[in-house]
CSV table of C-alpha atoms and ligand atoms in Angstrom, one decimal:
chain,number,residue,atom,x,y,z
A,1,MET,CA,78.4,135.2,34.6
A,2,GLY,CA,79.9,135.5,31.1
A,3,ASN,CA,80.3,139.0,29.7
A,4,VAL,CA,78.4,140.1,26.6
A,5,HIS,CA,80.4,142.2,24.3
A,6,VAL,CA,78.5,144.1,21.5
A,7,LEU,CA,81.2,145.0,19.0
A,8,ASP,CA,80.0,148.5,18.0
A,9,HIS,CA,82.9,149.4,15.6
A,10,PRO,CA,81.5,151.6,12.8
A,11,LEU,CA,82.7,149.3,10.1
A,12,ILE,CA,80.9,146.3,11.7
A,13,GLN,CA,77.7,148.2,12.2
A,14,HIS,CA,77.8,149.6,8.6
A,15,LYS,CA,78.3,146.1,7.1
A,16,LEU,CA,75.7,144.6,9.4
A,17,THR,CA,73.1,146.9,8.0
A,18,TYR,CA,73.6,145.5,4.5
A,19,ILE,CA,73.6,142.0,5.8
A,20,ARG,CA,70.2,142.7,7.4
A,21,ASP,CA,68.8,144.3,4.2
A,22,LYS,CA,66.4,141.8,2.5
A,23,HIS,CA,67.5,143.2,-0.9
A,24,THR,CA,71.0,141.9,-0.4
A,25,GLY,CA,71.6,138.9,-2.6
A,26,THR,CA,73.4,135.7,-1.7
A,27,LYS,CA,76.8,136.6,-3.2
A,28,GLU,CA,76.9,140.0,-1.4
A,29,PHE,CA,75.5,138.5,1.8
A,30,ARG,CA,78.2,135.9,1.9
A,31,GLU,CA,81.0,138.5,1.2
A,32,LEU,CA,79.6,140.7,4.0
A,33,VAL,CA,79.4,138.0,6.6
A,34,ASP,CA,83.0,137.1,5.7
A,35,GLU,CA,84.1,140.7,6.1
A,36,VAL,CA,82.3,141.2,9.4
A,37,ALA,CA,83.7,137.9,10.8
A,38,ALA,CA,87.2,139.2,10.0
A,39,LEU,CA,86.5,142.6,11.7
A,40,MET,CA,85.0,140.7,14.7
A,41,ALA,CA,88.2,138.5,14.8
A,42,PHE,CA,90.2,141.7,15.2
A,43,GLU,CA,88.1,142.7,18.3
A,44,ILE,CA,87.9,139.2,19.8
A,45,THR,CA,91.6,138.8,19.8
A,46,ARG,CA,92.3,142.1,21.5
A,47,ASN,CA,93.4,140.5,24.8
A,48,PHE,CA,95.5,137.8,23.3
A,49,PRO,CA,98.9,137.7,25.2
A,50,LEU,CA,102.1,139.0,23.6
A,51,GLN,CA,105.7,138.1,24.3
A,52,GLU,CA,108.8,140.1,23.8
A,53,LYS,CA,111.1,139.3,20.9
A,54,THR,CA,114.4,140.9,19.9
A,55,THR,CA,114.2,142.1,16.3
A,56,GLU,CA,116.9,143.7,14.1
A,57,THR,CA,115.3,146.5,12.2
A,58,PRO,CA,117.3,148.2,9.4
A,59,MET,CA,118.1,150.8,12.1
A,60,MET,CA,118.9,148.9,15.3
A,61,GLU,CA,118.2,146.0,17.5
A,62,ALA,CA,114.8,146.5,19.2
A,63,THR,CA,112.6,144.8,21.7
A,64,THR,CA,109.3,144.1,20.0
A,65,ASN,CA,106.2,142.0,20.5
A,66,VAL,CA,104.8,138.8,18.9
A,67,LEU,CA,101.8,136.7,19.8
A,68,ALA,CA,102.6,134.4,22.8
A,69,GLY,CA,101.4,131.4,20.9
A,70,LYS,CA,97.9,131.0,22.2
A,71,LYS,CA,96.4,128.0,20.4
A,72,VAL,CA,93.0,128.7,18.8
A,73,GLY,CA,90.2,126.5,17.6
A,74,LEU,CA,87.4,127.8,15.4
A,75,ILE,CA,84.1,125.8,15.8
A,76,PRO,CA,81.5,126.7,13.2
A,77,ILE,CA,78.0,125.4,13.9
A,78,LEU,CA,76.9,124.0,10.6
A,79,ARG,CA,75.6,125.2,8.3
A,80,ALA,CA,75.5,128.9,8.9
A,81,GLY,CA,78.6,129.1,11.0
A,82,LEU,CA,80.7,128.1,8.0
A,83,GLY,CA,80.1,131.5,6.6
A,84,MET,CA,82.2,133.1,9.3
A,85,VAL,CA,85.2,130.7,9.1
A,86,ASP,CA,87.3,132.2,6.2
A,87,GLY,CA,87.0,135.7,7.6
A,88,MET,CA,88.3,134.5,10.9
A,89,LEU,CA,91.1,132.5,9.3
A,90,ASN,CA,92.3,135.6,7.4
A,91,LEU,CA,93.3,137.0,10.8
A,92,ILE,CA,94.1,133.8,12.7
A,93,PRO,CA,95.6,131.6,10.0
A,94,ALA,CA,97.1,129.1,12.5
A,95,ALA,CA,93.8,128.3,14.0
A,96,ARG,CA,92.5,124.7,13.7
A,97,VAL,CA,88.8,124.3,12.7
A,98,GLY,CA,86.4,121.8,14.3
A,99,HIS,CA,82.8,121.3,13.1
A,100,VAL,CA,79.6,120.8,15.0
A,101,GLY,CA,76.5,120.0,12.9
A,102,MET,CA,73.3,121.2,14.4
A,103,TYR,CA,69.9,121.9,13.0
A,104,ARG,CA,66.9,123.4,14.7
A,105,ASP,CA,63.6,121.7,14.3
A,106,PRO,CA,61.4,124.4,12.8
A,107,GLU,CA,58.3,123.3,14.8
A,108,THR,CA,59.7,122.6,18.2
A,109,LEU,CA,62.8,124.9,17.9
A,110,THR,CA,64.8,122.0,19.5
A,111,PRO,CA,68.3,121.6,18.3
A,112,HIS,CA,69.6,118.3,16.9
A,113,GLU,CA,73.3,117.4,16.7
A,114,TYR,CA,74.2,115.5,13.6
A,115,TYR,CA,78.0,115.8,13.2
A,116,VAL,CA,81.0,116.5,15.4
A,117,LYS,CA,84.7,116.5,14.2
A,118,LEU,CA,87.2,118.4,16.4
A,119,PRO,CA,90.9,119.0,16.6
A,120,SER,CA,92.5,116.3,18.9
A,121,ASP,CA,93.9,118.9,21.3
A,122,ILE,CA,90.8,121.0,22.0
A,123,GLU,CA,91.5,121.0,25.8
A,124,GLU,CA,94.6,123.1,25.0
A,125,ARG,CA,92.9,125.5,22.7
A,126,GLU,CA,90.9,128.7,23.1
A,127,LEU,CA,87.8,127.7,21.2
A,128,ILE,CA,85.6,130.3,19.4
A,129,VAL,CA,82.2,128.9,18.5
A,130,LEU,CA,80.9,130.6,15.4
A,131,ASP,CA,77.2,131.0,14.4
A,132,PRO,CA,75.6,134.0,12.9
A,133,MET,CA,72.4,133.6,14.9
A,134,LEU,CA,71.8,133.2,18.7
A,135,ALA,CA,68.0,132.9,18.8
A,136,THR,CA,66.6,130.7,21.6
A,137,GLY,CA,70.2,129.8,22.4
A,138,GLY,CA,69.4,126.0,22.1
A,139,SER,CA,71.9,125.3,19.3
A,140,ALA,CA,74.8,127.2,20.8
A,141,ASN,CA,74.0,125.8,24.3
A,142,ASP,CA,74.1,122.2,23.0
A,143,ALA,CA,77.2,122.8,20.9
A,144,ILE,CA,79.0,124.2,24.0
A,145,TYR,CA,78.0,121.2,26.1
A,146,SER,CA,79.2,118.9,23.3
A,147,LEU,CA,82.6,120.6,23.3
A,148,LYS,CA,82.9,120.6,27.1
A,149,LYS,CA,82.0,116.9,27.2
A,150,ARG,CA,84.9,116.3,24.9
A,151,GLY,CA,87.4,118.2,27.1
A,152,ALA,CA,87.1,121.8,26.0
A,153,ARG,CA,88.1,124.2,28.8
A,154,GLN,CA,88.2,127.7,27.2
A,155,ILE,CA,85.3,128.7,25.0
A,156,ARG,CA,84.0,132.0,23.6
A,157,LEU,CA,80.8,132.4,21.5
A,158,MET,CA,80.8,134.7,18.5
A,159,CYS,CA,77.5,135.5,16.7
A,160,LEU,CA,76.4,138.3,14.4
A,161,VAL,CA,73.0,138.8,15.9
A,162,GLY,CA,71.8,137.7,19.3
A,163,ALA,CA,68.4,137.8,21.0
A,164,PRO,CA,68.1,138.5,24.7
A,165,GLU,CA,66.5,135.1,25.2
A,166,GLY,CA,69.5,133.3,23.8
A,167,VAL,CA,72.0,135.4,25.7
A,168,GLU,CA,70.2,134.6,28.9
A,169,VAL,CA,70.4,130.8,28.2
A,170,ILE,CA,74.1,130.9,27.5
A,171,GLN,CA,74.8,133.1,30.6
A,172,ASN,CA,72.8,130.7,32.8
A,173,GLU,CA,74.1,127.5,31.4
A,174,HIS,CA,77.7,128.5,30.7
A,175,PRO,CA,78.8,131.4,32.9
A,176,ASP,CA,82.4,130.8,31.9
A,177,VAL,CA,81.6,131.6,28.2
A,178,ASP,CA,81.9,135.2,27.0
A,179,ILE,CA,79.6,136.2,24.2
A,180,PHE,CA,80.6,138.5,21.3
A,181,LEU,CA,77.9,140.0,19.1
A,182,ALA,CA,77.7,142.5,16.3
A,183,ALA,CA,74.2,143.4,17.6
A,184,LEU,CA,71.9,142.5,20.4
A,185,ASP,CA,68.4,142.6,18.9
A,186,GLU,CA,65.0,143.2,20.4
A,187,ARG,CA,63.4,139.7,20.8
A,188,LEU,CA,62.2,136.5,19.1
A,189,ASN,CA,59.0,136.4,17.2
A,190,ASP,CA,56.4,133.6,17.5
A,191,ASP,CA,58.3,131.4,15.0
A,192,GLY,CA,61.6,131.7,17.0
A,193,PHE,CA,63.2,134.1,14.6
A,194,ILE,CA,65.2,137.1,15.8
A,195,VAL,CA,63.6,140.5,15.1
A,196,PRO,CA,64.6,142.7,13.5
A,197,GLY,CA,67.3,140.1,12.7
A,198,LEU,CA,68.4,139.2,9.2
A,199,GLY,CA,66.1,136.2,8.4
A,200,ASP,CA,67.4,132.7,8.0
A,201,ALA,CA,71.1,132.9,8.0
A,202,GLY,CA,71.8,129.5,6.4
A,203,ASP,CA,69.3,130.0,3.6
A,204,ARG,CA,70.6,133.5,2.8
A,205,LEU,CA,74.2,132.3,2.8
A,206,TYR,CA,73.6,129.3,0.6
A,207,GLY,CA,70.6,130.4,-1.4
A,208,THR,CA,68.4,127.5,-0.3
A,209,LYS,CA,65.1,129.3,-0.2
B,1,PRP,O1,69.4,129.7,18.9
B,1,PRP,P1,68.6,128.8,18.2
B,1,PRP,O2,67.1,128.9,18.5
B,1,PRP,O3,69.0,127.3,18.3
B,1,PRP,O4,68.7,129.1,16.6
B,1,PRP,C1,69.8,129.5,16.0
B,1,PRP,C2,70.3,128.4,15.1
B,1,PRP,O5,69.4,128.3,13.9
B,1,PRP,C3,70.1,128.4,12.7
B,1,PRP,O6,70.5,127.2,12.2
B,1,PRP,P2,69.5,126.2,11.5
B,1,PRP,O7,68.9,125.2,12.4
B,1,PRP,O8,68.6,127.0,10.6
B,1,PRP,O9,70.5,125.4,10.6
B,1,PRP,P3,71.3,125.8,9.3
B,1,PRP,O10,72.5,126.6,9.8
B,1,PRP,O11,71.8,124.5,8.8
B,1,PRP,O12,70.4,126.6,8.4
B,1,PRP,C4,71.3,129.3,13.2
B,1,PRP,O13,72.4,129.2,12.3
B,1,PRP,C5,71.6,128.7,14.5
B,1,PRP,O14,72.4,127.6,14.5
B,2,URA,O1,66.4,134.6,13.2
B,2,URA,C1,66.9,133.4,13.1
B,2,URA,C2,66.7,132.5,14.1
B,2,URA,C3,67.3,131.2,13.9
B,2,URA,N1,68.0,131.0,12.8
B,2,URA,C4,68.2,131.9,11.8
B,2,URA,O2,68.8,131.7,10.8
B,2,URA,N2,67.6,133.1,12.0
B,3,MG,MG1,69.0,128.0,8.8
């Protein structure tokens, strides 16, 4: 079963509080999501392999470390996942970005895929699926199946807020996928929204409500 990592770094938790706050406007919401994504990138890359390199410092020749060249693919689930891309790219600038378009029917809560465009070598890349919200888990579940169908082999899922229901779906359907969250919330309400949550992530990012 995939591990669930709740990234409880104080800076992440502090910023998440203002992301949740209903008084936070679109501009600030977008900036905070960007910042938290960068902080989460710092944590999610913690186990990336290093290799030794000989470096001449101004003082002497030294054996130092550089990243061992792990190839990364960032896969935002449109729309709301887009809000996490730039923050991640700040720390992993060589990552390629693939897009999966998915919307959740507000009545049935069923996800519908409407767009897929991926780097050609996804089978060689460590893919990080990005979406602020893991609610019923339907969207992330379908997006991960869609990636696997196209050859993906290594996938992690990174969300700001997860519900236990969504976590369970991913753990059951994709035991090979580790989940990284800034918070694991209480539950879903009757409309399929995470509570306490942060509301509709896409609408808050792009000011569409
Ligand atoms: O876990 P689930 O129950 O599938 O719900 C989560 C999904 O719902 C939201 O997207 P939405 O469908 O609102 O699309 P948007 O990002 O375009 O607003 C959110 O960004 C996730 O993709
Ligand atoms: O709480 C939720 C659930 C699904 N999508 C959102 O944007 N928010
Ligand atoms: Mg939305």
